[in-house]
Amino acid sequence: ARPKQVIVDKDRLGPGVLTVAVAAVDLELIAPDGRRVHTASRSDTSITPAPGAEGRVDCAGFGAGKQDDTECTATIKLQNPVWGDYKLRVSSPDLRGETITIGWTGSTFARSGATSVNVTVQPHQTVEFSMIVAPEGASQKTAPVAVKP
């Protein structure tokens, strides 16, 4: 008899992580349990993320005086996400057409994966859509629509 070989996917050893990333816009993720995570582009760095969550903006050439919004990437990471419906809000000071990438990995998910959602944001307007997060991964539930103030 041959010895049994066990193959472990090293990407799935850690906790479950849900990641949302996009260029040049602000993001807010609202979890089913009420946790909120924000990214702060440029001016508002006082936002404190929920426990187990991180929201940040990375800019190419930061500190060199050459960066602008088009060179920035907004990212939200949520560890051990609860299953259910999430709302994702997107806003921008300028007209933007962007593709949001939503990825999942870790031991709480059946497998790692990613999906993308295209959004168009009018200046100074917030667009919102919902997605479902489950052990199988994440999927878009509703189409992006403008949020009334």
PDB file of C-alpha atoms in Angstrom, residues 65 98 125:
ATOM      1  CA  GLY A  65       4.198  65.566  -5.383  1.00  0.00           C
ATOM      2  CA  GLU A  98     -14.219  51.923 -12.724  1.00  0.00           C
ATOM      3  CA  GLN A 125     -22.598  61.262  -6.031  1.00  0.00           C
TER       4      GLN A 125
END
